[in-house]
Amino acid sequence: MALPLLNSLEDCADFSKAVKPYIPQLYALPEKLLDVFAGRESLLKLYTETNPLISGFAISVALGAVFLVVAEINRNYSQVDRCWSLLPTVYIAHFDAWARLTGLPTRRLDVALLFSAIWSTRLTYNYWRKGGYGIGHEDYRWQVALTSRMKEIVRQHVPKAVFHVFNWTFISFIQSILLFLIAAPAYTVLLASTIEPQLTSADLAYMAIELGLVLTEYIADEQQWTYQSAKKQYKESGKVTRGFKQAELDRGFITSGLWAYSRHPNFAAEQSIWFLLYQWSCYATKTLYNWAGVGPAFLILLFQGSTWLTELITSGKYPEYRTPAPKAPKVIRTSELAKRQQEKEKQQKQK
């Protein structure tokens, strides 16, 4: 069977029961795909008879190989970035489609897919308007021939041979697998739906919070886009866009709106979105934690490294961006306090 026979919601989050028995399917998958290509087996049959977590993981590994080949041929290391906004939704849609094809309840997965589709729409649009899908466009972290500052950060500390290994492992494969893992909690929700298929008010609450986080990202992106557009116009024409002050544009980075409370409100919301999906799976299985938290946890670690690099680049471009060092507290000695008290009493006597 492609799914385990589980007796409780807690079993749905048990790795030894929900995942481990199907790992051998991953090893057998290449041979079965050869049978499909040879016409000895139906692709639809193979799809429905393979555990959806295993087939989803296999797809992420195959895509990693594609990203690697395309990146090395074009010397462009942003191939995963072009698909980042789409793949998590594709994987959730994969779980939803598999459940439909096998006759399982999909209401809870439908709700998860709805929020994820909206998330994909927002992020894809934002990436597109920044030129992310243009020919030759590269994420600034991996670029080779932009500013000397960026080149220094990436290339000075990473030899060319090591950077290729970095592409073969982390950039192409690990990131591709990560995009599957952050969507993997949907598998746990799928299993829980076989026991409790009904859509609950808590499921709707999770979706509402997810949509609220997506809205937060949208607002942050719009504020950043408006500011950067005004800054660009100011640099080109010297004209200050209405709603801004010259000092704001001279500073070089935004400090208003959501950006007044966080330097990276969009980053914070992005991490929260996928951590909340994991928490959703915990709620669905009535567990405090489960194996599906690996993906969101790794995503948070990835963001820490990415944020550090972003801070390093930005603080190098804009001196005001550096956090000022806290002032040392003034130490008042006991003798000074006594002296002040004596002076105060002397003044009172003179009056």
mmCIF file of C-alpha atoms in Angstrom:
data_model
loop_
_atom_site.group_PDB
_atom_site.id
_atom_site.type_symbol
_atom_site.label_atom_id
_atom_site.label_comp_id
_atom_site.label_asym_id
_atom_site.label_seq_id
_atom_site.Cartn_x
_atom_site.Cartn_y
_atom_site.Cartn_z
ATOM 1 C CA MET A 1 0.000 0.000 0.000
ATOM 2 C CA ALA A 2 1.122 3.566 -0.703
ATOM 3 C CA LEU A 3 -0.073 4.811 2.700
ATOM 4 C CA PRO A 4 0.320 3.190 6.113
ATOM 5 C CA LEU A 5 -2.618 1.867 8.112
ATOM 6 C CA LEU A 6 -2.641 4.166 11.114
ATOM 7 C CA ASN A 7 -4.791 3.847 14.208
ATOM 8 C CA SER A 8 -4.405 7.303 15.723
ATOM 9 C CA LEU A 9 -3.586 10.882 14.825
ATOM 10 C CA GLU A 10 -0.350 10.617 16.772
ATOM 11 C CA ASP A 11 0.719 7.733 14.495
ATOM 12 C CA CYS A 12 0.445 10.100 11.517
ATOM 13 C CA ALA A 13 3.387 12.076 12.904
ATOM 14 C CA ASP A 14 5.457 9.004 13.771
ATOM 15 C CA PHE A 15 8.424 8.788 11.380
ATOM 16 C CA SER A 16 8.870 5.066 11.983
ATOM 17 C CA LYS A 17 5.285 4.391 10.899
ATOM 18 C CA ALA A 18 4.515 7.103 8.345
ATOM 19 C CA VAL A 19 7.835 7.439 6.501
ATOM 20 C CA LYS A 20 10.418 4.750 7.217
ATOM 21 C CA PRO A 21 8.456 1.771 5.755
ATOM 22 C CA TYR A 22 8.346 3.523 2.357
ATOM 23 C CA ILE A 23 12.003 4.453 1.978
ATOM 24 C CA PRO A 24 12.683 1.253 -0.050
ATOM 25 C CA GLN A 25 10.248 2.627 -2.655
ATOM 26 C CA LEU A 26 12.779 5.375 -3.351
ATOM 27 C CA TYR A 27 15.466 2.841 -4.236
ATOM 28 C CA ALA A 28 13.102 0.904 -6.492
ATOM 29 C CA LEU A 29 11.776 3.980 -8.275
ATOM 30 C CA PRO A 30 14.469 4.272 -11.022
ATOM 31 C CA GLU A 31 13.836 0.696 -12.186
ATOM 32 C CA LYS A 32 10.072 1.250 -12.218
ATOM 33 C CA LEU A 33 10.510 4.447 -14.227
ATOM 34 C CA LEU A 34 12.464 2.439 -16.793
ATOM 35 C CA ASP A 35 9.482 0.084 -17.018
ATOM 36 C CA VAL A 36 7.246 3.102 -17.662
ATOM 37 C CA PHE A 37 9.520 4.389 -20.433
ATOM 38 C CA ALA A 38 9.582 0.891 -21.935
ATOM 39 C CA GLY A 39 5.787 0.754 -21.889
ATOM 40 C CA ARG A 40 5.611 -2.109 -19.413
ATOM 41 C CA GLU A 41 3.875 -0.043 -16.723
ATOM 42 C CA SER A 42 1.477 2.898 -16.567
ATOM 43 C CA LEU A 43 2.848 6.174 -15.248
ATOM 44 C CA LEU A 44 -0.459 6.915 -13.506
ATOM 45 C CA LYS A 45 -0.395 3.528 -11.795
ATOM 46 C CA LEU A 46 3.188 4.051 -10.655
ATOM 47 C CA TYR A 47 2.274 7.509 -9.352
ATOM 48 C CA THR A 48 -0.704 6.343 -7.306
ATOM 49 C CA GLU A 49 1.080 3.246 -5.978
ATOM 50 C CA THR A 50 4.117 5.207 -4.778
ATOM 51 C CA ASN A 51 3.972 6.921 -1.424
ATOM 52 C CA PRO A 52 3.490 10.669 -2.181
ATOM 53 C CA LEU A 53 6.254 11.721 0.216
ATOM 54 C CA ILE A 54 8.704 9.423 -1.571
ATOM 55 C CA SER A 55 7.669 10.538 -5.066
ATOM 56 C CA GLY A 56 7.794 14.204 -4.005
ATOM 57 C CA PHE A 57 11.296 13.767 -2.598
ATOM 58 C CA ALA A 58 12.382 11.997 -5.800
ATOM 59 C CA ILE A 59 11.082 14.922 -7.864
ATOM 60 C CA SER A 60 13.105 17.382 -5.742
ATOM 61 C CA VAL A 61 16.287 15.353 -6.288
ATOM 62 C CA ALA A 62 15.658 15.160 -10.042
ATOM 63 C CA LEU A 63 15.079 18.907 -10.187
ATOM 64 C CA GLY A 64 18.319 19.427 -8.269
ATOM 65 C CA ALA A 65 20.159 17.629 -11.076
ATOM 66 C CA VAL A 66 18.458 19.872 -13.644
ATOM 67 C CA PHE A 67 19.387 23.013 -11.689
ATOM 68 C CA LEU A 68 22.989 21.831 -11.452
ATOM 69 C CA VAL A 69 23.382 21.166 -15.179
ATOM 70 C CA VAL A 70 21.733 24.437 -16.225
ATOM 71 C CA ALA A 71 23.782 26.441 -13.700
ATOM 72 C CA GLU A 72 27.095 24.965 -14.839
ATOM 73 C CA ILE A 73 26.298 25.386 -18.524
ATOM 74 C CA ASN A 74 25.215 29.022 -18.142
ATOM 75 C CA ARG A 75 27.542 29.885 -15.219
ATOM 76 C CA ASN A 76 24.441 31.303 -13.574
ATOM 77 C CA TYR A 77 23.772 30.076 -10.046
ATOM 78 C CA SER A 78 20.240 31.416 -9.626
ATOM 79 C CA GLN A 79 18.354 28.543 -11.244
ATOM 80 C CA VAL A 80 16.732 27.488 -7.963
ATOM 81 C CA ASP A 81 15.777 31.111 -7.264
ATOM 82 C CA ARG A 82 13.693 31.200 -10.451
ATOM 83 C CA CYS A 83 11.595 28.303 -9.143
ATOM 84 C CA TRP A 84 11.643 29.188 -5.440
ATOM 85 C CA SER A 85 8.241 30.886 -5.484
ATOM 86 C CA LEU A 86 6.577 27.988 -7.298
ATOM 87 C CA LEU A 87 7.927 24.684 -6.023
ATOM 88 C CA PRO A 88 6.455 24.596 -2.481
ATOM 89 C CA THR A 89 3.005 25.150 -3.978
ATOM 90 C CA VAL A 90 3.710 22.500 -6.625
ATOM 91 C CA TYR A 91 4.545 19.991 -3.885
ATOM 92 C CA ILE A 92 1.416 20.798 -1.869
ATOM 93 C CA ALA A 93 -0.575 20.459 -5.104
ATOM 94 C CA HIS A 94 1.156 17.097 -5.596
ATOM 95 C CA PHE A 95 -0.120 15.840 -2.219
ATOM 96 C CA ASP A 96 -3.584 17.193 -3.000
ATOM 97 C CA ALA A 97 -3.682 15.611 -6.471
ATOM 98 C CA TRP A 98 -2.428 12.271 -5.140
ATOM 99 C CA ALA A 99 -5.168 12.257 -2.495
ATOM 100 C CA ARG A 100 -7.817 12.990 -5.119
ATOM 101 C CA LEU A 101 -6.578 10.263 -7.447
ATOM 102 C CA THR A 102 -6.646 7.715 -4.628
ATOM 103 C CA GLY A 103 -10.056 8.778 -3.320
ATOM 104 C CA LEU A 104 -8.891 10.314 -0.039
ATOM 105 C CA PRO A 105 -10.382 13.423 1.642
ATOM 106 C CA THR A 106 -8.763 16.658 0.441
ATOM 107 C CA ARG A 107 -10.591 19.486 2.236
ATOM 108 C CA ARG A 108 -7.738 20.315 4.573
ATOM 109 C CA LEU A 109 -5.180 20.043 1.794
ATOM 110 C CA ASP A 110 -7.354 22.261 -0.407
ATOM 111 C CA VAL A 111 -7.175 24.997 2.226
ATOM 112 C CA ALA A 112 -3.397 24.646 2.520
ATOM 113 C CA LEU A 113 -3.078 24.744 -1.261
ATOM 114 C CA LEU A 114 -5.183 27.904 -1.437
ATOM 115 C CA PHE A 115 -2.930 29.917 0.869
ATOM 116 C CA SER A 116 0.193 28.518 -0.807
ATOM 117 C CA ALA A 117 -1.081 29.500 -4.269
ATOM 118 C CA ILE A 118 -1.624 33.068 -3.038
ATOM 119 C CA TRP A 119 1.866 33.029 -1.518
ATOM 120 C CA SER A 120 3.311 31.885 -4.858
ATOM 121 C CA THR A 121 1.438 34.569 -6.774
ATOM 122 C CA ARG A 122 2.792 37.336 -4.541
ATOM 123 C CA LEU A 123 6.389 36.137 -4.520
ATOM 124 C CA THR A 124 6.482 35.342 -8.244
ATOM 125 C CA TYR A 125 5.146 38.787 -9.098
ATOM 126 C CA ASN A 126 7.669 40.502 -6.825
ATOM 127 C CA TYR A 127 10.544 38.473 -8.270
ATOM 128 C CA TRP A 128 9.385 39.197 -11.817
ATOM 129 C CA ARG A 129 9.116 42.971 -11.413
ATOM 130 C CA LYS A 130 12.645 43.045 -10.024
ATOM 131 C CA GLY A 131 13.842 41.394 -13.240
ATOM 132 C CA GLY A 132 14.398 37.969 -11.716
ATOM 133 C CA TYR A 133 13.269 36.129 -14.840
ATOM 134 C CA GLY A 134 15.373 38.208 -17.196
ATOM 135 C CA ILE A 135 18.073 36.480 -19.200
ATOM 136 C CA GLY A 136 21.324 36.490 -17.255
ATOM 137 C CA HIS A 137 19.788 37.703 -14.002
ATOM 138 C CA GLU A 138 21.471 36.291 -10.908
ATOM 139 C CA ASP A 139 20.817 36.471 -7.190
ATOM 140 C CA TYR A 140 23.328 38.971 -5.789
ATOM 141 C CA ARG A 141 24.709 36.372 -3.366
ATOM 142 C CA TRP A 142 26.122 34.220 -6.189
ATOM 143 C CA GLN A 143 27.064 36.857 -8.751
ATOM 144 C CA VAL A 144 30.523 36.846 -10.281
ATOM 145 C CA ALA A 145 30.682 40.112 -12.227
ATOM 146 C CA LEU A 146 28.706 42.812 -10.484
ATOM 147 C CA THR A 147 30.239 45.299 -8.077
ATOM 148 C CA SER A 148 33.703 44.685 -6.710
ATOM 149 C CA ARG A 149 32.228 44.772 -3.213
ATOM 150 C CA MET A 150 29.913 41.823 -3.888
ATOM 151 C CA LYS A 151 32.651 39.977 -5.731
ATOM 152 C CA GLU A 152 34.943 40.466 -2.763
ATOM 153 C CA ILE A 153 32.380 39.065 -0.318
ATOM 154 C CA VAL A 154 31.648 35.908 -2.282
ATOM 155 C CA ARG A 155 34.817 35.171 -4.224
ATOM 156 C CA GLN A 156 37.573 36.313 -1.890
ATOM 157 C CA HIS A 157 36.539 33.844 0.775
ATOM 158 C CA VAL A 158 35.435 31.016 -1.542
ATOM 159 C CA PRO A 159 37.957 29.585 -4.059
ATOM 160 C CA LYS A 160 36.606 28.794 -7.510
ATOM 161 C CA ALA A 161 36.823 25.014 -7.084
ATOM 162 C CA VAL A 162 35.123 25.178 -3.702
ATOM 163 C CA PHE A 163 32.390 27.379 -5.129
ATOM 164 C CA HIS A 164 31.620 24.739 -7.776
ATOM 165 C CA VAL A 165 31.338 22.120 -5.035
ATOM 166 C CA PHE A 166 29.064 24.553 -3.208
ATOM 167 C CA ASN A 167 26.890 24.667 -6.320
ATOM 168 C CA TRP A 168 26.884 20.893 -6.749
ATOM 169 C CA THR A 169 25.717 20.417 -3.177
ATOM 170 C CA PHE A 170 23.994 23.340 -1.498
ATOM 171 C CA ILE A 171 22.827 25.700 -4.265
ATOM 172 C CA SER A 172 21.395 23.057 -6.600
ATOM 173 C CA PHE A 173 20.513 19.958 -4.603
ATOM 174 C CA ILE A 174 20.098 20.981 -0.967
ATOM 175 C CA GLN A 175 18.008 24.043 -1.784
ATOM 176 C CA SER A 176 15.835 21.988 -4.145
ATOM 177 C CA ILE A 177 15.240 19.373 -1.451
ATOM 178 C CA LEU A 178 14.592 22.136 1.088
ATOM 179 C CA LEU A 179 11.741 23.494 -1.038
ATOM 180 C CA PHE A 180 10.167 20.054 -0.830
ATOM 181 C CA LEU A 181 10.778 19.702 2.900
ATOM 182 C CA ILE A 182 9.090 22.996 3.828
ATOM 183 C CA ALA A 183 5.979 21.678 2.056
ATOM 184 C CA ALA A 184 6.314 18.180 3.590
ATOM 185 C CA PRO A 185 4.040 18.981 6.592
ATOM 186 C CA ALA A 186 1.204 18.743 4.063
ATOM 187 C CA TYR A 187 1.913 14.989 3.944
ATOM 188 C CA THR A 188 1.253 14.767 7.680
ATOM 189 C CA VAL A 189 -1.986 16.701 7.186
ATOM 190 C CA LEU A 190 -2.898 14.249 4.411
ATOM 191 C CA LEU A 191 -2.412 11.311 6.772
ATOM 192 C CA ALA A 192 -4.426 13.012 9.513
ATOM 193 C CA SER A 193 -7.224 13.604 7.013
ATOM 194 C CA THR A 194 -7.664 9.839 6.620
ATOM 195 C CA ILE A 195 -8.723 9.764 10.288
ATOM 196 C CA GLU A 196 -10.329 13.203 10.677
ATOM 197 C CA PRO A 197 -11.387 14.309 7.182
ATOM 198 C CA GLN A 198 -13.577 17.237 8.205
ATOM 199 C CA LEU A 199 -12.406 20.823 7.910
ATOM 200 C CA THR A 200 -12.307 22.414 11.368
ATOM 201 C CA SER A 201 -12.470 25.993 12.565
ATOM 202 C CA ALA A 202 -8.836 25.639 13.632
ATOM 203 C CA ASP A 203 -7.863 24.791 10.041
ATOM 204 C CA LEU A 204 -9.571 27.973 8.878
ATOM 205 C CA ALA A 205 -7.808 29.936 11.616
ATOM 206 C CA TYR A 206 -4.434 28.609 10.459
ATOM 207 C CA MET A 207 -5.258 29.595 6.893
ATOM 208 C CA ALA A 208 -6.324 33.088 8.029
ATOM 209 C CA ILE A 209 -3.021 33.585 9.864
ATOM 210 C CA GLU A 210 -1.099 32.318 6.855
ATOM 211 C CA LEU A 211 -2.908 34.794 4.624
ATOM 212 C CA GLY A 212 -2.175 37.533 7.162
ATOM 213 C CA LEU A 213 1.534 36.718 6.911
ATOM 214 C CA VAL A 214 1.355 36.780 3.118
ATOM 215 C CA LEU A 215 -0.341 40.188 3.353
ATOM 216 C CA THR A 216 2.472 41.370 5.637
ATOM 217 C CA GLU A 217 5.003 40.313 3.003
ATOM 218 C CA TYR A 218 3.028 42.116 0.313
ATOM 219 C CA ILE A 219 2.885 45.358 2.316
ATOM 220 C CA ALA A 220 6.608 45.171 3.105
ATOM 221 C CA ASP A 221 7.440 44.534 -0.558
ATOM 222 C CA GLU A 222 5.287 47.457 -1.703
ATOM 223 C CA GLN A 223 6.885 49.811 0.797
ATOM 224 C CA GLN A 224 10.353 48.705 -0.277
ATOM 225 C CA TRP A 225 9.463 48.969 -3.979
ATOM 226 C CA THR A 226 8.005 52.467 -3.559
ATOM 227 C CA TYR A 227 11.075 53.643 -1.658
ATOM 228 C CA GLN A 228 13.576 52.143 -4.103
ATOM 229 C CA SER A 229 11.665 53.588 -7.069
ATOM 230 C CA ALA A 230 11.749 57.036 -5.443
ATOM 231 C CA LYS A 231 15.465 56.669 -4.689
ATOM 232 C CA LYS A 232 16.193 55.670 -8.270
ATOM 233 C CA GLN A 233 14.299 58.665 -9.633
ATOM 234 C CA TYR A 234 16.100 60.968 -7.185
ATOM 235 C CA LYS A 235 19.509 59.696 -8.300
ATOM 236 C CA GLU A 236 18.654 60.060 -11.977
ATOM 237 C CA SER A 237 16.878 63.414 -11.945
ATOM 238 C CA GLY A 238 17.467 64.934 -8.529
ATOM 239 C CA LYS A 239 13.698 65.111 -8.041
ATOM 240 C CA VAL A 240 12.308 64.113 -4.657
ATOM 241 C CA THR A 241 9.162 62.029 -5.021
ATOM 242 C CA ARG A 242 6.111 63.283 -3.194
ATOM 243 C CA GLY A 243 5.771 61.656 0.214
ATOM 244 C CA PHE A 244 9.518 61.446 0.765
ATOM 245 C CA LYS A 245 12.138 63.797 2.164
ATOM 246 C CA GLN A 246 15.541 64.324 0.619
ATOM 247 C CA ALA A 247 17.252 63.068 3.770
ATOM 248 C CA GLU A 248 15.362 59.767 3.513
ATOM 249 C CA LEU A 249 16.559 59.198 -0.041
ATOM 250 C CA ASP A 250 20.116 60.295 0.735
ATOM 251 C CA ARG A 251 20.228 57.730 3.546
ATOM 252 C CA GLY A 252 19.855 54.959 0.966
ATOM 253 C CA PHE A 253 17.633 52.483 2.811
ATOM 254 C CA ILE A 254 14.060 52.486 4.070
ATOM 255 C CA THR A 255 13.225 53.022 7.735
ATOM 256 C CA SER A 256 9.484 53.729 7.557
ATOM 257 C CA GLY A 257 6.341 51.596 7.624
ATOM 258 C CA LEU A 258 6.983 47.993 8.605
ATOM 259 C CA TRP A 259 10.686 48.677 8.083
ATOM 260 C CA ALA A 260 10.643 50.989 11.090
ATOM 261 C CA TYR A 261 10.084 47.946 13.322
ATOM 262 C CA SER A 262 12.255 45.399 11.524
ATOM 263 C CA ARG A 263 15.083 45.583 9.009
ATOM 264 C CA HIS A 264 13.655 42.513 7.289
ATOM 265 C CA PRO A 265 9.873 42.266 7.869
ATOM 266 C CA ASN A 266 9.458 40.195 4.705
ATOM 267 C CA PHE A 267 12.116 37.718 5.867
ATOM 268 C CA ALA A 268 10.393 37.394 9.242
ATOM 269 C CA ALA A 269 7.012 36.735 7.632
ATOM 270 C CA GLU A 270 8.492 34.236 5.170
ATOM 271 C CA GLN A 271 10.007 32.102 7.899
ATOM 272 C CA SER A 272 6.805 32.321 9.933
ATOM 273 C CA ILE A 273 4.700 31.091 7.011
ATOM 274 C CA TRP A 274 6.458 27.749 6.710
ATOM 275 C CA PHE A 275 6.950 27.300 10.432
ATOM 276 C CA LEU A 276 3.202 27.833 10.850
ATOM 277 C CA LEU A 277 2.447 25.162 8.225
ATOM 278 C CA TYR A 278 4.540 22.794 10.333
ATOM 279 C CA GLN A 279 2.613 23.850 13.445
ATOM 280 C CA TRP A 280 -0.565 23.181 11.493
ATOM 281 C CA SER A 281 0.619 19.614 10.954
ATOM 282 C CA CYS A 282 1.348 19.309 14.683
ATOM 283 C CA TYR A 283 -2.171 20.446 15.480
ATOM 284 C CA ALA A 284 -3.657 18.032 12.942
ATOM 285 C CA THR A 285 -1.800 15.113 14.539
ATOM 286 C CA LYS A 286 -2.175 16.296 18.148
ATOM 287 C CA THR A 287 1.575 16.317 18.702
ATOM 288 C CA LEU A 288 3.894 18.987 20.122
ATOM 289 C CA TYR A 289 6.518 18.318 17.460
ATOM 290 C CA ASN A 290 7.256 15.867 14.666
ATOM 291 C CA TRP A 291 9.787 15.028 11.956
ATOM 292 C CA ALA A 292 8.219 17.489 9.485
ATOM 293 C CA GLY A 293 9.848 20.342 11.400
ATOM 294 C CA VAL A 294 13.205 19.590 9.735
ATOM 295 C CA GLY A 295 12.367 21.650 6.656
ATOM 296 C CA PRO A 296 11.189 24.840 8.431
ATOM 297 C CA ALA A 297 14.103 24.583 10.889
ATOM 298 C CA PHE A 298 16.630 24.383 8.071
ATOM 299 C CA LEU A 299 14.887 27.273 6.291
ATOM 300 C CA ILE A 300 15.303 29.445 9.386
ATOM 301 C CA LEU A 301 19.007 28.572 9.534
ATOM 302 C CA LEU A 302 19.347 29.396 5.844
ATOM 303 C CA PHE A 303 17.727 32.776 6.409
ATOM 304 C CA GLN A 304 20.161 33.516 9.227
ATOM 305 C CA GLY A 305 23.094 33.077 6.855
ATOM 306 C CA SER A 306 21.384 34.981 4.055
ATOM 307 C CA THR A 307 20.448 37.838 6.391
ATOM 308 C CA TRP A 308 24.018 38.043 7.693
ATOM 309 C CA LEU A 309 25.300 38.413 4.125
ATOM 310 C CA THR A 310 22.618 40.979 3.296
ATOM 311 C CA GLU A 311 23.518 42.993 6.391
ATOM 312 C CA LEU A 312 27.201 42.818 5.477
ATOM 313 C CA ILE A 313 26.615 44.120 1.959
ATOM 314 C CA THR A 314 24.180 46.854 3.000
ATOM 315 C CA SER A 315 26.292 48.133 5.884
ATOM 316 C CA GLY A 316 29.219 48.361 3.457
ATOM 317 C CA LYS A 317 27.194 50.544 1.096
ATOM 318 C CA TYR A 318 25.459 52.723 3.698
ATOM 319 C CA PRO A 319 27.439 53.736 6.810
ATOM 320 C CA GLU A 320 24.241 54.779 8.631
ATOM 321 C CA TYR A 321 22.990 51.203 8.340
ATOM 322 C CA ARG A 322 25.498 50.010 10.890
ATOM 323 C CA THR A 323 24.014 49.633 14.345
ATOM 324 C CA PRO A 324 25.598 52.268 16.589
ATOM 325 C CA ALA A 325 27.602 50.860 19.485
ATOM 326 C CA PRO A 326 25.779 51.245 22.805
ATOM 327 C CA LYS A 327 27.164 53.946 25.077
ATOM 328 C CA ALA A 328 28.969 52.713 28.158
ATOM 329 C CA PRO A 329 26.893 53.312 31.287
ATOM 330 C CA LYS A 330 28.135 56.114 33.488
ATOM 331 C CA VAL A 331 29.469 54.835 36.802
ATOM 332 C CA ILE A 332 28.673 56.994 39.807
ATOM 333 C CA ARG A 333 30.887 56.333 42.810
ATOM 334 C CA THR A 334 29.536 56.317 46.364
ATOM 335 C CA SER A 335 31.897 59.165 47.294
ATOM 336 C CA GLU A 336 30.429 61.287 44.506
ATOM 337 C CA LEU A 337 26.912 60.667 45.801
ATOM 338 C CA ALA A 338 27.991 61.749 49.308
ATOM 339 C CA LYS A 339 29.634 64.883 47.899
ATOM 340 C CA ARG A 340 26.467 65.784 45.993
ATOM 341 C CA GLN A 341 24.388 65.313 49.137
ATOM 342 C CA GLN A 342 26.705 67.625 51.124
ATOM 343 C CA GLU A 343 26.498 70.319 48.463
ATOM 344 C CA LYS A 344 22.715 70.034 48.423
ATOM 345 C CA GLU A 345 22.527 70.441 52.252
ATOM 346 C CA LYS A 346 24.911 73.420 52.100
ATOM 347 C CA GLN A 347 22.720 75.149 49.538
ATOM 348 C CA GLN A 348 19.621 74.582 51.689
ATOM 349 C CA LYS A 349 21.341 76.165 54.761
ATOM 350 C CA GLN A 350 22.350 79.229 52.745
ATOM 351 C CA LYS A 351 18.706 79.755 51.816
#
